[in-house]
Structures are given as structure tokens and as C-alpha cells.
Coordinates of C-alpha atoms in Angstrom, one line a residue:
M13 CA 0.0 0.0 0.0
T14 CA 1.3 3.4 -1.0
S15 CA 2.0 5.7 2.0
F16 CA -0.1 8.9 2.1
Q17 CA 1.6 12.0 3.2
Q18 CA -0.5 14.9 4.6
I19 CA -0.5 18.3 2.8
L20 CA -0.8 21.4 4.9
A21 CA -1.9 23.9 2.2
P22 CA -3.4 21.9 -0.7
L23 CA -5.3 24.8 -2.2
G24 CA -2.8 26.9 -4.2
G25 CA -0.3 26.7 -1.4
S26 CA -2.5 29.1 0.7
L27 CA -2.7 28.1 4.3
L28 CA -5.6 30.6 5.0
V29 CA -7.8 29.3 2.1
S30 CA -7.0 25.7 2.9
A31 CA -7.9 26.3 6.6
L32 CA -11.2 27.9 5.6
C33 CA -11.9 24.8 3.5
A34 CA -10.9 22.5 6.3
A35 CA -13.4 24.2 8.6
V36 CA -16.3 23.5 6.3
P37 CA -17.3 20.2 7.9
L38 CA -17.4 21.8 11.3
I39 CA -19.3 24.8 10.0
I40 CA -21.8 22.4 8.4
L41 CA -22.2 20.6 11.7
F42 CA -22.7 23.8 13.7
V43 CA -25.1 25.5 11.2
L44 CA -27.3 22.4 11.0
L45 CA -27.4 22.0 14.8
G46 CA -27.6 25.7 15.8
V47 CA -29.5 27.4 13.0
F48 CA -31.6 24.7 11.3
R49 CA -32.1 22.6 14.4
V50 CA -31.4 19.4 12.5
K51 CA -31.1 16.3 14.7
A52 CA -27.6 15.7 15.9
A53 CA -27.3 12.3 14.1
K54 CA -28.3 13.7 10.7
A55 CA -26.0 16.8 11.2
A56 CA -23.1 14.5 12.1
L57 CA -23.6 12.3 9.1
A58 CA -23.7 15.3 6.7
S59 CA -20.6 16.7 8.3
L60 CA -18.8 13.4 8.0
L61 CA -19.7 13.0 4.3
S62 CA -18.4 16.5 3.5
S63 CA -15.1 15.7 5.3
I64 CA -14.6 12.5 3.4
L65 CA -15.2 14.3 0.0
M66 CA -12.7 17.0 0.9
A67 CA -10.2 14.5 2.1
I68 CA -10.3 12.7 -1.2
L69 CA -10.8 15.7 -3.6
I70 CA -8.7 18.4 -1.9
W71 CA -6.3 16.8 0.5
Q72 CA -5.7 14.0 -2.1
M73 CA -6.2 11.1 0.4
P74 CA -6.7 7.8 -1.4
V75 CA -10.3 6.7 -1.4
G76 CA -9.5 3.4 0.3
Q77 CA -7.6 5.1 3.1
A78 CA -10.4 7.7 3.6
L79 CA -13.0 5.0 4.0
S80 CA -10.7 3.0 6.3
A81 CA -10.2 6.1 8.4
T82 CA -14.0 6.5 8.6
A83 CA -14.4 2.9 9.7
A84 CA -11.6 3.2 12.3
G85 CA -13.3 6.3 13.9
A86 CA -16.8 4.6 13.9
V87 CA -15.4 1.5 15.5
Y88 CA -13.6 3.6 18.2
G89 CA -16.9 5.4 18.8
V90 CA -18.6 2.0 19.5
F91 CA -15.7 0.6 21.5
P92 CA -14.8 1.9 24.0
I93 CA -17.0 5.1 24.0
L94 CA -20.5 3.7 23.4
W95 CA -19.6 0.5 25.2
I96 CA -19.2 2.7 28.3
L97 CA -22.4 4.7 27.8
I98 CA -24.6 1.7 27.1
N99 CA -23.5 -0.3 30.2
A100 CA -23.5 2.8 32.5
L101 CA -27.0 3.8 31.5
W102 CA -28.1 0.1 31.8
I103 CA -27.0 0.1 35.5
Y104 CA -28.9 3.4 36.0
K105 CA -32.1 1.9 34.5
L106 CA -31.7 -1.2 36.6
T107 CA -31.9 1.0 39.7
V108 CA -34.9 3.0 38.4
A109 CA -36.7 -0.3 37.7
T110 CA -36.6 -1.1 41.4
R111 CA -37.8 0.8 44.4
W112 CA -34.2 1.5 45.6
F113 CA -33.6 4.5 43.3
E114 CA -36.6 6.2 45.0
A115 CA -35.2 5.2 48.4
L116 CA -32.0 7.0 47.5
G117 CA -33.9 10.1 46.6
N118 CA -36.0 10.0 49.7
T119 CA -32.8 9.6 51.8
I120 CA -31.4 12.8 50.4
R121 CA -34.7 14.7 50.7
S122 CA -35.1 13.6 54.3
I123 CA -31.9 15.3 55.4
S124 CA -33.2 18.9 55.3
N125 CA -36.2 20.9 54.4
D126 CA -34.1 23.9 53.6
Q127 CA -34.4 24.6 49.8
R128 CA -30.8 25.8 49.6
I129 CA -29.3 22.7 51.3
V130 CA -31.6 20.4 49.3
T131 CA -30.4 22.1 46.1
I132 CA -26.7 21.4 47.0
L133 CA -27.5 17.8 47.9
I134 CA -29.7 17.0 44.9
A135 CA -28.6 19.2 42.0
F136 CA -24.9 19.3 42.8
C137 CA -24.0 16.1 44.8
F138 CA -26.6 13.6 43.6
G139 CA -26.5 15.1 40.1
A140 CA -22.8 14.4 39.9
L141 CA -23.4 10.8 40.9
L142 CA -25.9 10.5 38.1
E143 CA -23.5 12.1 35.7
A144 CA -20.9 9.5 36.6
L145 CA -23.2 6.8 35.3
A146 CA -26.0 8.1 33.1
G147 CA -24.9 11.4 31.7
F148 CA -26.6 12.7 28.5
G149 CA -29.3 14.7 30.3
A150 CA -30.3 12.2 33.0
P151 CA -28.8 14.3 35.9
V152 CA -30.7 17.4 34.8
A153 CA -34.0 15.6 34.3
V154 CA -33.9 13.6 37.6
S155 CA -32.6 16.5 39.6
A156 CA -35.2 18.9 38.4
A157 CA -38.0 16.5 39.1
M158 CA -36.7 15.8 42.6
L159 CA -36.4 19.5 43.4
M160 CA -39.9 20.2 42.2
A161 CA -41.1 17.4 44.5
T162 CA -39.6 19.3 47.4
G163 CA -41.6 22.4 46.5
M164 CA -39.2 24.4 44.3
K165 CA -40.6 26.3 41.4
P166 CA -40.2 24.7 38.0
L167 CA -37.9 27.3 36.3
K168 CA -35.7 27.6 39.3
A169 CA -35.4 23.8 39.6
A170 CA -34.4 23.6 35.9
M171 CA -31.9 26.4 36.3
V172 CA -30.0 25.0 39.3
S173 CA -30.0 21.5 37.7
L174 CA -28.5 22.8 34.5
L175 CA -25.9 24.9 36.3
A176 CA -24.9 22.1 38.7
N177 CA -24.3 19.9 35.7
T178 CA -20.9 21.5 35.0
A179 CA -18.0 20.4 37.2
P180 CA -18.6 16.6 36.9
V181 CA -19.1 16.6 33.1
A182 CA -15.4 16.2 32.1
F183 CA -15.3 12.9 34.1
G184 CA -18.9 12.0 33.3
A185 CA -20.2 8.6 32.0
M186 CA -17.1 7.0 33.6
A187 CA -14.7 9.4 32.0
S188 CA -15.9 9.0 28.4
P189 CA -14.9 12.5 27.4
L190 CA -11.3 11.9 28.4
I191 CA -11.2 8.4 27.0
A192 CA -12.4 9.9 23.7
L193 CA -9.7 12.7 24.0
N194 CA -7.1 10.1 24.6
G195 CA -8.2 8.2 21.5
V196 CA -8.0 11.1 19.1
T197 CA -4.9 12.8 20.4
G198 CA -2.8 9.9 21.5
L199 CA -2.0 11.7 24.8
P200 CA -1.8 9.3 27.9
L201 CA -5.1 9.0 29.6
R202 CA -3.5 9.3 33.0
D203 CA -1.9 12.7 32.0
L204 CA -5.2 14.0 30.6
S205 CA -7.0 13.0 33.7
S206 CA -4.4 14.6 35.9
M207 CA -4.5 17.9 34.0
V208 CA -8.3 18.2 33.9
G209 CA -8.3 17.2 37.6
R210 CA -6.2 20.4 38.2
Q211 CA -8.7 22.6 36.5
T212 CA -12.3 21.6 37.1
P213 CA -12.0 21.4 40.9
F214 CA -11.8 25.2 40.9
L215 CA -15.2 25.2 39.2
A216 CA -16.6 22.8 41.8
V217 CA -15.8 25.2 44.6
L218 CA -17.8 28.0 43.0
V219 CA -20.8 26.1 41.7
P220 CA -22.6 25.4 45.0
L221 CA -22.3 29.1 46.0
M222 CA -23.9 30.0 42.6
L223 CA -26.7 27.6 43.1
V224 CA -27.5 29.0 46.5
F225 CA -27.5 32.5 45.1
I226 CA -30.0 31.5 42.4
V227 CA -32.3 29.9 45.0
D228 CA -32.2 32.7 47.6
G229 CA -30.0 35.6 46.5
R230 CA -27.5 37.2 48.7
R231 CA -29.4 36.1 51.8
G232 CA -28.9 32.5 50.8
V233 CA -25.2 32.9 50.3
K234 CA -24.9 34.8 53.6
Q235 CA -26.7 32.1 55.6
T236 CA -25.5 28.9 53.9
W237 CA -22.1 29.7 52.5
P238 CA -20.3 27.3 54.9
V239 CA -22.2 24.2 53.7
A240 CA -21.9 25.3 50.1
L241 CA -18.2 25.8 50.5
V242 CA -17.7 22.5 52.2
A243 CA -19.7 20.7 49.4
G244 CA -17.7 22.3 46.6
A245 CA -14.3 22.1 48.3
V246 CA -14.7 18.4 49.2
F247 CA -16.0 17.5 45.8
G248 CA -13.1 19.4 44.2
L249 CA -10.6 17.9 46.5
F250 CA -11.7 14.3 45.8
Q251 CA -12.0 15.0 42.1
F252 CA -8.4 16.1 42.2
L253 CA -7.2 13.1 44.3
T254 CA -9.1 10.5 42.3
S255 CA -8.2 11.8 38.9
N256 CA -4.6 12.2 39.7
F257 CA -3.8 9.2 42.0
L258 CA -6.6 6.6 41.6
A259 CA -8.8 5.5 38.7
V260 CA -10.0 8.2 36.3
E261 CA -13.3 6.3 35.7
L262 CA -14.2 6.6 39.4
T263 CA -13.6 10.3 39.7
D264 CA -17.2 11.6 39.8
V265 CA -18.4 8.6 41.8
V266 CA -15.9 9.2 44.6
A267 CA -16.2 13.0 44.6
S268 CA -20.0 13.0 44.7
V269 CA -20.2 10.4 47.5
A270 CA -17.5 12.3 49.5
A271 CA -19.4 15.5 49.1
I272 CA -22.7 14.0 50.2
G273 CA -20.9 12.5 53.2
A274 CA -19.3 15.8 54.1
V275 CA -22.6 17.7 53.9
L276 CA -24.3 15.1 56.1
L277 CA -21.6 15.3 58.7
M278 CA -21.6 19.0 58.7
L279 CA -25.4 19.2 59.2
R280 CA -25.0 17.2 62.4
F281 CA -23.2 20.2 64.0
W282 CA -24.3 23.2 62.0
Q283 CA -27.6 24.6 60.7
P284 CA -28.3 27.8 58.8
S285 CA -29.8 30.6 60.9
Q286 CA -33.0 30.5 58.9
I287 CA -34.6 27.7 56.9
L288 CA -36.1 28.5 53.5
T289 CA -38.9 26.0 52.8
S290 CA -40.2 27.4 49.5
S291 CA -39.1 29.9 46.9
G292 CA -41.6 32.7 47.3
E293 CA -41.8 33.3 43.5
T294 CA -44.9 32.6 41.5
D295 CA -44.6 31.0 38.1
A296 CA -47.5 31.0 35.7
G297 CA -49.9 28.3 36.6
H298 CA -48.2 27.6 39.9
V299 CA -49.2 29.0 43.3
G300 CA -46.7 29.4 46.0
G301 CA -45.2 31.6 48.6
A302 CA -42.3 32.3 50.9
S303 CA -42.0 30.3 54.1
V304 CA -38.9 31.0 56.1
I305 CA -38.6 29.3 59.4
S306 CA -36.8 31.8 61.6
A307 CA -34.9 31.3 64.8
A308 CA -35.5 34.9 65.9
A309 CA -38.5 34.0 68.0
S310 CA -36.6 31.6 70.1
G311 CA -34.1 34.2 71.1
R312 CA -31.4 33.0 68.7
P313 CA -29.9 35.6 66.4
S314 CA -31.6 35.6 63.0
A315 CA -28.6 37.1 61.2
G316 CA -25.2 35.7 60.7
H317 CA -23.8 32.7 58.9
G318 CA -25.2 29.9 60.9
N319 CA -25.6 28.4 64.4
M320 CA -24.3 25.3 66.1
A321 CA -27.4 23.1 66.5
R322 CA -27.8 20.4 69.1
G323 CA -30.4 18.5 67.1
P324 CA -33.8 19.0 65.6
A325 CA -35.3 20.1 68.9
A326 CA -32.5 22.5 69.8
A327 CA -35.0 25.4 69.9
S328 CA -38.5 26.1 68.9
V329 CA -39.1 27.9 65.6
T330 CA -41.9 30.0 64.2
E331 CA -42.9 30.5 60.6
S332 CA -43.0 34.0 59.1
V333 CA -45.5 33.7 56.3
S334 CA -47.1 36.5 54.3
A335 CA -50.9 36.7 54.3
S336 CA -51.0 35.5 50.7
A337 CA -48.4 32.8 51.0
V338 CA -49.3 29.2 50.5
I339 CA -47.0 26.6 52.1
N340 CA -46.4 23.7 49.8
P341 CA -47.0 20.5 51.8
L342 CA -44.1 18.8 49.9
S343 CA -41.7 21.2 51.6
V344 CA -41.8 19.4 54.9
T345 CA -39.1 17.0 55.8
H346 CA -39.5 13.5 54.3
K347 CA -39.4 10.4 56.5
R348 CA -35.9 9.0 56.6
P349 CA -35.7 5.5 55.0
T350 CA -34.3 2.6 57.0
A351 CA -30.6 1.7 57.0
R352 CA -31.3 -1.3 54.8
S353 CA -33.0 0.9 52.2
V354 CA -30.1 3.3 52.2
W355 CA -27.5 0.5 51.7
M356 CA -29.6 -1.1 49.0
A357 CA -30.0 2.2 47.3
V358 CA -26.3 2.9 47.1
A359 CA -25.4 -0.8 46.3
P360 CA -24.8 -0.2 42.6
Y361 CA -22.3 2.6 43.3
L362 CA -20.5 0.6 45.9
V363 CA -20.3 -2.4 43.5
I364 CA -18.8 -0.1 40.8
V365 CA -16.2 1.2 43.2
V366 CA -15.2 -2.3 44.4
I367 CA -14.9 -3.7 40.9
F368 CA -12.9 -0.8 39.6
S369 CA -10.7 -0.9 42.7
I370 CA -10.0 -4.6 42.2
S371 CA -9.1 -3.9 38.6
Q372 CA -6.5 -1.4 39.7
L373 CA -4.6 -3.9 42.0
P374 CA -1.2 -4.4 40.5
A375 CA -1.5 -8.2 40.0
V376 CA -5.1 -7.9 38.5
K377 CA -4.2 -4.9 36.4
T378 CA -1.1 -6.7 34.9
W379 CA -3.2 -9.9 34.2
L380 CA -6.0 -7.9 32.5
G381 CA -3.4 -6.0 30.5
H382 CA -1.8 -9.3 29.4
V383 CA -4.8 -11.4 28.5
G384 CA -7.4 -8.6 27.9
T385 CA -5.6 -6.3 25.4
V386 CA -5.2 -6.7 21.7
T387 CA -3.2 -4.2 19.8
F388 CA -3.0 -4.1 16.0
R389 CA -2.5 -1.8 13.1
W390 CA -5.8 -0.7 11.5
P391 CA -6.0 -2.3 8.1
G392 CA -5.9 0.0 5.1
L393 CA -4.1 2.9 6.7
D394 CA -0.6 4.1 6.0
V395 CA -0.4 7.8 6.8
V396 CA 2.5 10.1 7.7
D397 CA 2.3 13.8 8.6
A398 CA 3.6 16.7 6.6
V399 CA 7.2 16.1 7.9
G400 CA 7.1 12.4 7.3
K401 CA 6.3 11.1 10.8
P402 CA 3.7 8.3 11.3
V403 CA 0.4 9.5 12.9
A404 CA -0.9 7.9 16.1
N405 CA -4.4 7.0 15.0
E406 CA -3.3 4.0 12.9
T407 CA -2.8 1.8 15.9
F408 CA -5.9 0.3 17.5
H409 CA -6.0 -0.9 21.1
L410 CA -8.8 -3.3 22.0
D411 CA -9.0 -3.7 25.8
H412 CA -11.9 -6.1 25.8
L413 CA -11.5 -7.2 29.4
K414 CA -10.1 -4.2 31.3
A415 CA -12.2 -1.7 29.3
T416 CA -14.4 0.5 31.4
G417 CA -17.5 -0.7 29.6
T418 CA -16.7 -4.3 30.4
L419 CA -16.2 -3.6 34.1
L420 CA -19.5 -1.8 34.1
L421 CA -21.1 -4.8 32.5
F422 CA -19.8 -6.9 35.4
A423 CA -21.1 -4.3 37.8
G424 CA -24.5 -4.5 36.2
L425 CA -24.6 -8.2 36.5
V426 CA -23.8 -8.0 40.2
T427 CA -26.4 -5.3 40.7
T428 CA -29.0 -7.6 39.0
A429 CA -28.2 -10.3 41.5
I430 CA -28.3 -8.0 44.5
Y431 CA -31.6 -6.5 43.4
R432 CA -32.9 -10.0 42.5
I433 CA -34.0 -8.7 39.1
P434 CA -35.0 -11.7 36.8
F435 CA -32.4 -12.2 34.1
R436 CA -35.1 -11.9 31.4
Q437 CA -36.1 -8.5 32.8
A438 CA -32.4 -7.4 32.9
V439 CA -32.0 -8.3 29.3
R440 CA -35.2 -6.5 28.4
I441 CA -33.9 -3.4 30.1
Y442 CA -30.6 -3.7 28.2
G443 CA -32.6 -3.8 25.0
E444 CA -34.5 -0.7 26.1
T445 CA -31.2 1.0 26.8
L446 CA -30.0 0.2 23.2
V447 CA -33.2 1.6 21.8
Q448 CA -33.0 4.7 23.9
L449 CA -29.4 5.3 22.7
R450 CA -30.0 4.4 19.1
W451 CA -29.6 8.0 17.8
T452 CA -26.8 8.7 20.2
I453 CA -25.0 5.6 18.8
V454 CA -25.3 7.1 15.3
T455 CA -24.2 10.5 16.5
V456 CA -21.2 9.4 18.5
S457 CA -20.0 7.0 15.8
S458 CA -20.3 9.7 13.1
V459 CA -18.5 12.3 15.2
L460 CA -15.6 10.0 16.0
A461 CA -15.5 9.0 12.3
L462 CA -15.4 12.7 11.3
S463 CA -12.6 13.3 13.8
F464 CA -10.5 10.4 12.4
V465 CA -11.0 11.5 8.8
M466 CA -10.1 15.1 9.5
T467 CA -7.1 14.1 11.5
L468 CA -5.7 11.4 9.2
S469 CA -6.4 13.4 6.0
G470 CA -4.5 16.4 7.3
E471 CA -7.6 18.8 7.6
T472 CA -7.1 19.1 11.3
A473 CA -3.4 19.8 11.0
T474 CA -4.2 22.6 8.5
L475 CA -6.6 24.2 10.9
G476 CA -4.2 23.8 13.8
V477 CA -1.3 25.5 11.9
A478 CA -3.6 28.3 10.9
L479 CA -4.9 28.9 14.4
A480 CA -1.3 28.8 15.6
S481 CA -0.9 32.2 13.9
A482 CA -2.7 33.6 16.9
G483 CA 0.5 32.9 18.9
G484 CA 0.2 33.1 22.6
F485 CA -3.4 34.4 22.2
F486 CA -4.4 30.9 21.3
T487 CA -4.2 30.1 25.1
L488 CA -7.2 32.3 25.6
L489 CA -9.0 30.8 22.6
S490 CA -8.5 27.1 23.6
P491 CA -11.3 26.9 26.3
L492 CA -13.6 28.9 24.1
I493 CA -13.2 26.4 21.3
G494 CA -14.3 23.6 23.7
W495 CA -17.1 25.7 25.1
L496 CA -18.5 26.3 21.6
G497 CA -18.2 22.6 20.8
V498 CA -20.2 21.5 23.8
T499 CA -22.8 24.3 23.4
L500 CA -23.6 23.1 19.9
T501 CA -23.1 19.4 20.2
G502 CA -24.3 19.0 23.8
S503 CA -21.5 16.6 24.5
D504 CA -18.0 17.0 26.0
T505 CA -17.2 13.7 24.4
S506 CA -18.1 15.0 20.9
S507 CA -16.3 18.3 21.5
N508 CA -13.1 16.5 22.5
S509 CA -13.4 14.2 19.6
L510 CA -13.8 17.1 17.2
F511 CA -11.3 19.6 18.6
G512 CA -8.8 17.6 20.5
P513 CA -6.6 17.0 17.5
L514 CA -6.9 20.7 16.5
Q515 CA -5.8 21.8 19.9
I516 CA -2.8 19.5 19.8
A517 CA -1.8 20.7 16.3
A518 CA -2.0 24.4 17.2
A519 CA -0.1 23.9 20.5
K520 CA 2.8 22.1 18.8
Q521 CA 3.1 24.9 16.3
I522 CA 3.1 27.6 19.0
G523 CA 5.3 25.8 21.5
L524 CA 2.5 25.4 24.1
S525 CA 1.9 22.3 26.1
P526 CA -0.3 20.0 24.0
L527 CA -1.6 18.4 27.2
L528 CA -2.7 21.7 28.7
M529 CA -4.5 22.7 25.5
A530 CA -6.3 19.4 25.1
A531 CA -7.4 19.6 28.8
A532 CA -8.5 23.2 28.3
N533 CA -10.8 22.0 25.5
S534 CA -12.5 19.6 27.9
S535 CA -12.6 21.9 31.0
G536 CA -13.8 24.8 29.0
G537 CA -16.3 22.6 27.2
V538 CA -18.2 21.6 30.4
L539 CA -19.3 25.2 30.8
G540 CA -21.2 25.1 27.5
K541 CA -23.3 22.1 28.7
M542 CA -25.9 24.3 30.4
L543 CA -26.5 26.2 27.2
S544 CA -26.7 23.3 24.7
P545 CA -30.1 23.0 23.0
Q546 CA -30.2 19.3 23.9
N547 CA -29.8 19.9 27.6
L548 CA -32.2 22.8 27.6
A549 CA -34.8 20.7 26.0
V550 CA -34.3 17.9 28.6
A551 CA -34.7 20.5 31.4
A552 CA -37.8 22.0 29.9
A553 CA -39.4 18.6 29.4
A554 CA -38.5 17.6 33.0
I555 CA -40.4 20.5 34.5
G556 CA -43.3 20.2 32.1
M557 CA -42.7 23.6 30.5
E558 CA -41.8 22.8 26.9
G559 CA -41.0 26.0 25.1
S560 CA -39.2 27.5 28.0
E561 CA -35.8 26.7 26.5
G562 CA -35.2 30.4 25.5
T563 CA -36.0 31.6 29.0
L564 CA -33.6 29.2 30.5
L565 CA -30.9 30.1 28.0
R566 CA -31.2 33.8 28.8
K567 CA -31.1 33.2 32.6
L568 CA -28.0 30.9 32.4
A569 CA -25.9 32.6 29.7
G570 CA -24.3 35.0 32.1
W571 CA -23.3 32.3 34.6
S572 CA -21.8 30.2 31.7
V573 CA -19.8 33.1 30.4
V574 CA -18.5 34.1 33.9
L575 CA -17.3 30.6 34.6
L576 CA -15.7 30.4 31.1
L577 CA -13.8 33.6 31.8
L578 CA -12.5 32.1 35.1
I579 CA -11.4 28.8 33.5
T580 CA -9.7 30.8 30.7
V581 CA -7.7 32.9 33.2
L582 CA -6.7 29.7 34.9
V583 CA -5.6 28.0 31.7
F584 CA -3.6 31.2 30.7
L585 CA -1.8 31.2 34.1
Q586 CA -1.1 27.5 33.8
S587 CA 0.6 28.3 30.4
T588 CA 2.9 30.7 32.2
P589 CA 5.6 30.3 34.9
I590 CA 3.0 31.5 37.5
L591 CA 1.0 28.2 37.5
G592 CA 3.1 26.2 35.0
W593 CA 4.1 23.9 37.8
M594 CA 0.5 22.5 37.7
V595 CA 1.0 20.9 34.3
P596 CA 2.2 17.3 34.6

């Protein structure tokens, strides 16, 4: 087979014109998604077709190699990416099919009837746990529904659920975004995990404070900042520790469980000076009022950051309710489930932690790597870059036993046994999972195929060299590129697959750290999740207010931009000697 060498400027030797042409598949994808509202699967297929045609006609890639690159990307999309998503969502659906998922929700809701604390527990902590497994809108839908059940107004429930679904996204669905980034860039997964784990924890510290502000304004921050700070700091700390020193796949599971535990422990010794039991705002078609349980009547100070409480009966309280206020009966504290119910509810997550921990034991890890890995050169590919060096995407690693998806499959089987779910029902639920993800399967496979075609043909290299002309300014553009990718595709996995190679190409040209720029794509991308049309639609449907997507977009755009600016400043400082020591 004749070796194909990439061409950086195939159109008349002009890098600018060639780069504009290389951007066409991405422009097609974004225009179809953002302007014409075409379904993601159809938009991805159209973009893939355009990239194949340009690879053959303009970049002069042999037809056979272009088709082989397409197949390689599509297969990588199925395994390991979709293999992870399918089995993770299957476990989630197994829990929903039993009464134990509801028991877990009741456990969280029984802890406090303060709307601000409940928001931190459900939207931030529990939402992150769902993101670890289900992803793809499930955390937003479930969190919003649970918050409404506690008496929160629909729009506010949707807003906090969307905003909370930021910090855990980079490690969501058992680290699928980073596994995809590793596949398209060739950078070590451990290094990518470590770098992102040194960026997103800073977001985690801020997000609970923002959630409290949305729920109750400055008063909420003033009264509940200690518990919000504890939740964010503990989540960020364990996200850093797990991503840097343990298993990247368990990052969100460990961080969310640790955050829940920290909040529960803190509430044993601390309570806010006032308890907000309902929002006080009135949405169209919904009647409600403000009900703040105040400690002032009992002689305790009503102002301040909080009080040390000696239990639920530490002091009597009175309710300050306006004459027109209506107290939602769902705002009262729920009955706490039994210890057995709690253990059964968290069983799937404990099983996952145990199985992944066992897989990381040196002897087990070595054995799985020896018998469970097949490495081969993808047939039909022989590509070198513009300077004659072989590209990384030609080698395919099939980790059939130690793959994250396979370990999740084992965890699902154990969960089935613990919950005593009939095997036939478990298989039926697996089939339902495949049906539910059918368009996601097409989308992810097409996006990965698009990424492989653009990378192997040289289109990505052309774009990267062109963007490198921005020099050091590219450091500020890097998170923005990821943010745009997730905003339009709705997926950090898709954004990393599309723009990971581009970030690497530009970084190498400028002399920046490829690892830092690739991580910036993922970390910046998570902040676009709350604005993506797909996520907005999920949130609107969850609160029963279809058509409110525009309202949610306007209310959340400012928060998204502020967080994007903060992560951009962090990435810039990490590219300089000031914080350069943070780059592995």
C-alpha cells in the first residue's frame, strides 16, 4: 500500500484558504445544529460526508484510506466510548426499575427541608453521581424532578439542575470525554486525567455558591455559604485526588459520595440561621409563597452565617409567612428510610467502586493487560504527517477485558443479582437502553469517524497550523473552542473528539503544552453544557414547560460566560511560569 503524506496547504499553497476549507465540515455541523435545528445524528452524518469528500478531492487522500479512516473512527466510537455509555445507562435503568432508586432520593430529601441545602445535595452532589453513570441529560431531568417534589418552582429547579451539571461533566459517564480525547490525540489518559483534575475542581468550589445565590440571592449565600463551600471544596478535593492518583473512571463517583458525606456530617453540627422552605416566587400556573422558618422568635440571632445546633429540637421555631403565602406540603421533611433501604439504594455505586478498585490492583491490572488487550495496526491505513512522521491513529487498542464498559457490564450483572432482578427483565432493560441510545450511537460513531477522517487526511493539521498564527493568544481561545463545541453538540465527548486534535496541532506549532491545550478543551467545554439545545430541551421537558428553553438560555448565559472567563484565566496562568508547575 502506498504511503499517504498529509499536505498542509493543498489549495494553491495558501494556508488561509486551505484552513477555511478544512473548517467546512465543522461549519456544516454547527449550522445544521444551531441554525436549522437538525437532529444531531443527521447533522453529524452530513458533516462526515463533507469531510470524506474534501479529504479525497482536496487533500488527495486515497479513497481506500479515507474509507478506512472512517471505519476506524466509527469502531472507536462504538468501543470503547459507546460500550461505556450503554452499560453505564443500563445500570442506572436497573436502579430505576426497582424501588431502591426512589429510596436514595428519599434519603437525600429527608436530610433537610431547607431549599438551599436540598439544592446542594440533589442538584450538585446527587446530580454528579448520576453524571458519573448516566450522563446525557439524565442528571438534569432527575434533579429537576426531585427539586420540584420538594416544592421548588419549575424554572428555578431547571436552572439549578443545569448549572450544577458542569463540574462533573469532564469525568462523566465513567470518564468517556477523556477516553475519547485520549483516542483522538494519543496523549496518555493518565496525564489528561491529571491535567483536567487540576482545572475543574476550581469550578466545583464555586458552583454550589452560585446555586445558593440562584435559589435565595445574597441572603442565601450569607446564611448557607459554609455548607456550600464544604460541598464544593470536598467535591473538588476528591475530584483532584481520584483523577490524579486513583482511577479516572471513578472520579465523579468518589467525589460525589464524598461531598454527600461531608454535607451530612456538617449538618449534624451546623444549621443555617434560617430555613427556607419554599421559593416565594410565583410562576404562571403555579401558586406558592415564601415560608422562612426563623430562629429569631426563640431568642437566637436571625442574622449571621449559621448556628451550632444540638439536634432538631434544639430550639422552637416559628414561621414568618405573608398573608398571601401558600405553604407547599411537599416542603416538609420526608421520612428517613431505613438503614437497609439506604444500603440497597447505594449498592450499585458501591459495586462499581469495588470492581474498579480490584481492577487497579497491580496483579489484577497486569493480568488484565496481558490477556485482555489486543493491539493491531488498523487495516488499510498508512499515513504520515507533513514532515514524514507516522500518525498515532493508525494503531488500534482493543482492551476487551479491562475496558471501562466491560467492568460496568460486570457491575450491572452483580447489581442484577443484588436486586434480584429476573435475568429476562435485565436483558429487556438492556434492550430498552439500546433503543433509547440508538440515535446517540449514530451521532457518536459519526462524530468519531469525522474526527478520524479530519485528523488522518490532514484537515485538522491545516486548521491547527492556521490557528497557531494567533500565537500566545491561542491560550485564551482554547477553552472557548471547547465551550463552543459542547454548546452546539451538547457533549463534551463529541467536542473533545472534534477539537482535541486541532488543539494539539496548534499547541505544537506555537510551543505550548499539548496536554494543557487538550485539557482546556474539555474543561472549557463543560461550561457550555448548560446552554446546549439538547440539555435545555431535557430540562424544559422535565419541568413540564416545553418551550421555556429560550428563557432558561437567557437566565443561564451570564453564569456560563462568567465561569468560562474564570477557567480561561486559569488556563492562561497554567501556560505561564506563574502556574506552569501545575502541568504534569
